[in-house]
Short mmCIF file of C-alpha atoms and ligand atoms in Angstrom, two decimals:
data_model
loop_
_atom_site.label_atom_id
_atom_site.label_comp_id
_atom_site.label_asym_id
_atom_site.label_seq_id
_atom_site.Cartn_x
_atom_site.Cartn_y
_atom_site.Cartn_z
CA MET M 1 -149.29 41.03 -42.69
CA LYS M 2 -149.84 38.48 -39.97
CA GLN M 3 -150.56 40.15 -36.66
CA GLU M 4 -148.44 38.98 -33.78
CA ARG M 5 -150.29 38.22 -30.57
CA ILE M 6 -148.60 39.59 -27.48
CA LEU M 7 -149.60 37.56 -24.41
CA LEU M 8 -150.04 39.27 -21.06
CA CYS M 9 -147.54 37.86 -18.53
CA LYS M 10 -147.35 34.23 -19.70
CA PRO M 11 -146.00 32.17 -16.79
CA LYS M 12 -142.46 30.89 -17.19
CA MET M 13 -140.95 28.38 -14.79
CA CYS M 14 -137.23 27.83 -14.39
CA ASP M 15 -136.09 24.33 -13.39
CA ARG M 16 -135.60 25.07 -9.67
CA GLU M 17 -139.30 25.29 -8.72
CA ILE M 18 -139.82 21.53 -8.95
CA ASP M 19 -136.85 20.93 -6.60
CA PHE M 20 -138.26 23.38 -4.02
CA ILE M 21 -141.72 21.83 -4.24
CA ARG M 22 -140.26 18.31 -3.92
CA ALA M 23 -138.22 19.40 -0.87
CA ALA M 24 -141.25 21.01 0.80
CA LEU M 25 -143.37 17.90 0.19
CA ALA M 26 -140.59 15.63 1.44
CA ASP M 27 -140.58 17.63 4.70
CA ASP M 28 -144.39 17.46 4.97
CA TRP M 29 -144.75 21.25 4.66
CA ALA M 30 -147.99 21.06 2.66
CA THR M 31 -149.61 23.58 5.01
CA PRO M 32 -150.48 27.28 4.97
CA LEU M 33 -147.44 27.89 7.16
CA GLY M 34 -143.82 26.73 7.15
CA PRO M 35 -140.24 27.76 6.46
CA ASP M 36 -140.97 28.75 2.86
CA CYS M 37 -143.76 31.09 3.95
CA ASP M 38 -141.35 32.78 6.36
CA ALA M 39 -138.55 32.99 3.76
CA PHE M 40 -140.86 34.47 1.14
CA GLU M 41 -142.34 37.04 3.53
CA HIS M 42 -138.87 38.08 4.62
CA GLU M 43 -137.61 38.55 1.06
CA PHE M 44 -140.79 40.28 0.06
CA GLU M 45 -140.54 42.82 2.89
CA GLU M 46 -136.89 43.49 2.05
CA PHE M 47 -137.81 44.10 -1.58
CA VAL M 48 -140.68 46.49 -0.75
CA GLY M 49 -138.58 48.44 1.81
CA GLN M 50 -139.90 51.59 3.60
CA GLY M 51 -140.12 49.50 6.81
CA LYS M 52 -143.37 48.00 5.50
CA LYS M 53 -144.67 44.54 6.43
CA GLY M 54 -146.16 42.01 4.01
CA ALA M 55 -149.04 39.67 4.77
CA THR M 56 -149.05 36.81 2.25
CA LEU M 57 -152.56 35.66 1.31
CA SER M 58 -154.43 33.22 -0.92
CA ALA M 59 -155.22 35.85 -3.61
CA GLY M 60 -154.99 39.51 -4.52
CA THR M 61 -158.78 39.64 -4.25
CA ALA M 62 -158.49 38.46 -0.63
CA ALA M 63 -155.96 41.26 -0.04
CA VAL M 64 -158.43 43.88 -1.35
CA HIS M 65 -161.17 42.38 0.84
CA LEU M 66 -159.14 42.39 4.07
CA ALA M 67 -157.75 45.90 3.42
CA LEU M 68 -161.33 47.20 3.08
CA ILE M 69 -162.36 45.48 6.32
CA ALA M 70 -159.32 46.95 8.11
CA CYS M 71 -160.34 50.41 6.81
CA GLY M 72 -163.72 49.89 8.48
CA VAL M 73 -165.73 49.61 5.24
CA GLY M 74 -169.17 48.19 5.88
CA SER M 75 -172.72 48.04 4.61
CA GLY M 76 -173.89 51.22 2.85
CA ASP M 77 -170.43 52.86 2.78
CA GLU M 78 -169.01 54.23 -0.45
CA VAL M 79 -165.54 53.43 -1.82
CA LEU M 80 -163.93 55.33 -4.71
CA VAL M 81 -162.53 52.86 -7.24
CA GLN M 82 -160.67 53.42 -10.51
CA SER M 83 -163.13 52.61 -13.30
CA PHE M 84 -160.57 51.26 -15.80
CA THR M 85 -159.57 48.05 -14.02
CA PHE M 86 -160.15 44.34 -13.56
CA CYS M 87 -163.32 43.48 -11.62
CA ALA M 88 -161.38 42.28 -8.54
CA SER M 89 -160.65 45.90 -7.54
CA SER M 90 -164.34 46.41 -6.82
CA HIS M 91 -165.88 42.97 -6.15
CA PRO M 92 -164.77 42.93 -2.49
CA VAL M 93 -166.45 46.34 -2.00
CA THR M 94 -169.70 44.60 -2.96
CA TYR M 95 -168.95 41.57 -0.72
CA LEU M 96 -169.15 44.00 2.21
CA GLY M 97 -172.48 45.52 1.14
CA ALA M 98 -170.63 48.75 0.35
CA ILE M 99 -171.01 50.71 -2.91
CA PRO M 100 -168.19 51.19 -5.42
CA VAL M 101 -168.19 54.71 -6.91
CA PHE M 102 -166.09 54.67 -10.07
CA VAL M 103 -163.60 57.39 -10.95
CA ASP M 104 -162.41 57.81 -14.55
CA SER M 105 -158.79 57.86 -15.74
CA GLU M 106 -156.45 60.55 -17.06
CA LYS M 107 -154.64 60.27 -20.40
CA GLU M 108 -151.07 60.24 -19.08
CA THR M 109 -151.10 56.91 -17.19
CA TRP M 110 -154.62 55.61 -17.96
CA ASN M 111 -155.13 55.45 -14.19
CA MET M 112 -157.29 57.35 -11.65
CA ASP M 113 -157.51 61.04 -12.55
CA PRO M 114 -156.58 63.08 -9.43
CA GLU M 115 -158.82 65.97 -10.52
CA LEU M 116 -161.83 63.69 -10.98
CA LEU M 117 -160.99 62.03 -7.65
CA GLU M 118 -161.20 65.36 -5.86
CA GLU M 119 -164.44 66.17 -7.71
CA ALA M 120 -165.89 62.78 -6.73
CA ILE M 121 -165.04 63.28 -3.04
CA LYS M 122 -166.77 66.69 -3.04
CA ASP M 123 -169.75 65.31 -4.96
CA ARG M 124 -170.26 62.37 -2.58
CA ILE M 125 -170.00 64.57 0.53
CA ALA M 126 -172.49 67.04 -1.00
CA LYS M 127 -174.94 64.30 -1.99
CA THR M 128 -174.67 61.88 0.98
CA GLY M 129 -173.28 64.03 3.79
CA ARG M 130 -170.57 61.39 4.30
CA LYS M 131 -167.00 60.92 3.13
CA PRO M 132 -166.13 57.86 1.03
CA LYS M 133 -164.44 55.27 3.25
CA ALA M 134 -161.44 54.46 1.01
CA ILE M 135 -159.80 55.25 -2.33
CA ILE M 136 -158.56 52.46 -4.66
CA PRO M 137 -156.24 53.57 -7.48
CA VAL M 138 -155.06 50.77 -9.79
CA ALA M 139 -151.70 50.32 -11.53
CA PHE M 140 -153.34 49.07 -14.70
CA TYR M 141 -150.95 46.88 -16.73
CA GLY M 142 -148.38 47.79 -14.06
CA MET M 143 -148.27 51.48 -14.97
CA PRO M 144 -147.87 53.69 -11.86
CA TYR M 145 -150.76 56.04 -11.05
CA GLN M 146 -150.05 59.65 -10.07
CA ILE M 147 -149.63 58.63 -6.44
CA ASP M 148 -148.09 61.94 -5.29
CA ARG M 149 -151.23 63.83 -6.29
CA ILE M 150 -153.59 61.09 -5.11
CA MET M 151 -151.90 60.89 -1.69
CA GLU M 152 -152.01 64.68 -1.32
CA ILE M 153 -155.78 64.69 -1.87
CA ALA M 154 -156.35 61.59 0.29
CA ASN M 155 -154.29 62.97 3.18
CA ARG M 156 -155.99 66.36 3.00
CA CYS M 157 -159.43 64.70 3.03
CA GLU M 158 -158.30 62.06 5.56
CA ILE M 159 -159.44 59.09 3.47
CA PRO M 160 -157.25 55.93 3.45
CA VAL M 161 -155.73 54.77 0.15
CA ILE M 162 -155.66 51.08 -0.79
CA GLU M 163 -153.27 50.82 -3.73
CA ASP M 164 -154.25 48.04 -6.11
CA ALA M 165 -150.82 47.21 -7.51
CA ALA M 166 -151.87 43.62 -8.33
CA GLU M 167 -150.56 44.03 -11.89
CA GLY M 168 -147.61 46.19 -10.89
CA PHE M 169 -145.34 44.16 -8.63
CA GLY M 170 -141.96 45.91 -8.81
CA SER M 171 -143.26 49.06 -10.52
CA ARG M 172 -141.94 52.23 -8.91
CA PHE M 173 -142.94 55.87 -8.58
CA ASN M 174 -139.96 58.17 -7.94
CA GLY M 175 -137.96 55.06 -7.05
CA GLN M 176 -140.43 53.81 -4.44
CA ILE M 177 -142.23 50.47 -4.87
CA LEU M 178 -145.94 50.72 -5.68
CA GLY M 179 -148.11 49.52 -2.83
CA SER M 180 -145.89 51.17 -0.21
CA PHE M 181 -147.43 54.67 -0.46
CA GLY M 182 -150.98 54.07 0.78
CA LYS M 183 -152.31 52.65 4.03
CA TYR M 184 -152.41 49.26 2.28
CA GLY M 185 -150.97 47.90 -0.97
CA VAL M 186 -152.43 44.94 -2.86
CA LEU M 187 -150.27 42.54 -4.87
CA SER M 188 -151.19 39.42 -6.81
CA PHE M 189 -149.13 36.35 -7.71
CA ASN M 190 -151.84 34.86 -9.90
CA GLY M 191 -150.83 33.01 -13.07
CA ASN M 192 -151.23 36.11 -15.27
CA LYS M 193 -149.20 38.53 -13.14
CA ILE M 194 -145.59 39.77 -13.07
CA ILE M 195 -144.36 36.93 -10.87
CA THR M 196 -146.52 33.93 -10.15
CA ILE M 197 -146.78 31.10 -7.66
CA SER M 198 -149.85 29.69 -9.47
CA GLY M 199 -152.27 31.69 -7.32
CA GLY M 200 -151.77 33.95 -4.35
CA GLY M 201 -151.49 37.52 -3.21
CA ALA M 202 -150.12 39.81 -0.54
CA LEU M 203 -151.10 42.90 1.35
CA ILE M 204 -148.44 45.48 2.13
CA CYS M 205 -149.16 46.86 5.61
CA GLU M 206 -147.84 49.91 7.45
CA ASP M 207 -146.34 48.05 10.41
CA ALA M 208 -146.25 44.77 12.33
CA GLU M 209 -149.45 45.65 14.21
CA ALA M 210 -151.42 46.20 10.98
CA LYS M 211 -150.04 42.95 9.53
CA LYS M 212 -151.04 41.07 12.69
CA GLN M 213 -154.62 42.30 12.34
CA ILE M 214 -154.74 41.25 8.66
CA MET M 215 -153.34 37.78 9.44
CA TRP M 216 -155.90 37.42 12.25
CA TYR M 217 -158.72 38.02 9.77
CA ALA M 218 -157.02 35.66 7.29
CA THR M 219 -156.88 32.92 9.95
CA GLN M 220 -160.62 32.72 10.74
CA ALA M 221 -160.25 35.50 13.38
CA ARG M 222 -158.96 32.86 15.75
CA GLU M 223 -158.13 34.11 19.25
CA SER M 224 -154.92 32.91 20.85
CA TYR M 225 -156.21 30.26 23.23
CA PRO M 226 -155.18 26.60 23.32
CA TYR M 227 -158.72 25.82 22.08
CA TYR M 228 -160.88 27.26 19.29
CA GLN M 229 -162.20 30.68 20.32
CA HIS M 230 -163.63 33.09 17.74
CA GLU M 231 -165.15 36.44 18.64
CA ALA M 232 -165.50 37.89 15.13
CA VAL M 233 -166.13 36.67 11.60
CA GLY M 234 -162.89 35.66 9.87
CA TYR M 235 -161.71 34.18 6.58
CA ASN M 236 -159.49 31.35 5.42
CA TYR M 237 -157.18 33.48 3.29
CA ARG M 238 -153.68 32.26 4.07
CA MET M 239 -151.16 31.36 1.40
CA SER M 240 -150.04 27.74 1.05
CA ASN M 241 -146.44 26.84 1.83
CA ILE M 242 -146.38 24.77 -1.37
CA TRP M 243 -147.12 27.87 -3.45
CA GLN M 244 -144.51 29.92 -1.68
CA VAL M 245 -141.68 27.51 -2.43
CA SER M 246 -141.79 28.53 -6.05
CA ALA M 247 -141.37 32.20 -5.12
CA ALA M 248 -138.84 32.07 -2.27
CA ASP M 249 -135.30 31.94 -3.59
CA ARG M 250 -133.69 30.01 -0.77
C1 LIG C 301 -155.52 40.23 -10.81
C2 LIG C 301 -156.03 41.44 -10.20
C3 LIG C 301 -156.58 41.44 -8.90
C4 LIG C 301 -156.85 40.19 -8.11
O1 LIG C 301 -155.79 39.32 -7.94
P1 LIG C 301 -156.03 37.73 -7.80
O2 LIG C 301 -154.75 37.23 -7.20
O3 LIG C 301 -156.28 37.21 -9.19
O4 LIG C 301 -157.20 37.52 -6.89
C5 LIG C 301 -156.98 42.64 -8.35
N1 LIG C 301 -156.85 43.80 -9.02
C6 LIG C 301 -156.34 43.83 -10.27
C7 LIG C 301 -156.22 45.15 -10.94
C8 LIG C 301 -155.93 42.67 -10.90
O5 LIG C 301 -155.46 42.72 -12.16
#
């Protein structure tokens, strides 16, 4: 019997994207800001709900990176990461000179095992005298992790959770959108994800203040002066307006 190959999230365009892209180009909005960025962010925040804010970025990997920075992760720190995942969950930990400590999965969801998570936290405190700086569970293939149990442990131990829901845009746990439980939630709009705009990502943030800090890092840490003033190291991680036109349903 011939085996059928099931492709993972093959991109499918409808015929409206080309009109939106043409309109954006005709208006010279080929920038990392513009009306389509605003429209997409607005719709995105409405979809996520819970009063959360969404910072749209150039990639899901960039979202992981900035969330780690905002959690204060730096050189020599440890971050607990789900072991069964795509490399982008842990690469940004390494960018920062921090150390990913991998936590195995449970059989029910194939995602981070809450019991092993608790064991890992105790083990790291016993061995290093320090708490891990963040916890990254991953919604592998979009399947929700046991976020109620993970949040209970994280809150009790006072360690921030960065949900990597890059593969799980729209997945819910008890009716609530993944990425809106933790301190930050990572989403990806790469070509192989649930919805795509070619490449891009977003970080779900707790409030407008947190989003402002993320966008500041994503905009080369530029201070608000009429000239270029930079007092910290920043990144060029903003999403292009051209990409967003294909996602915003105006
Ligand atoms: C795709 C993916 C990312 C990174 O997203 P990009 O937009 O491709 O940078 C991060 N984590 C997981 C689990 C992913 O599958």
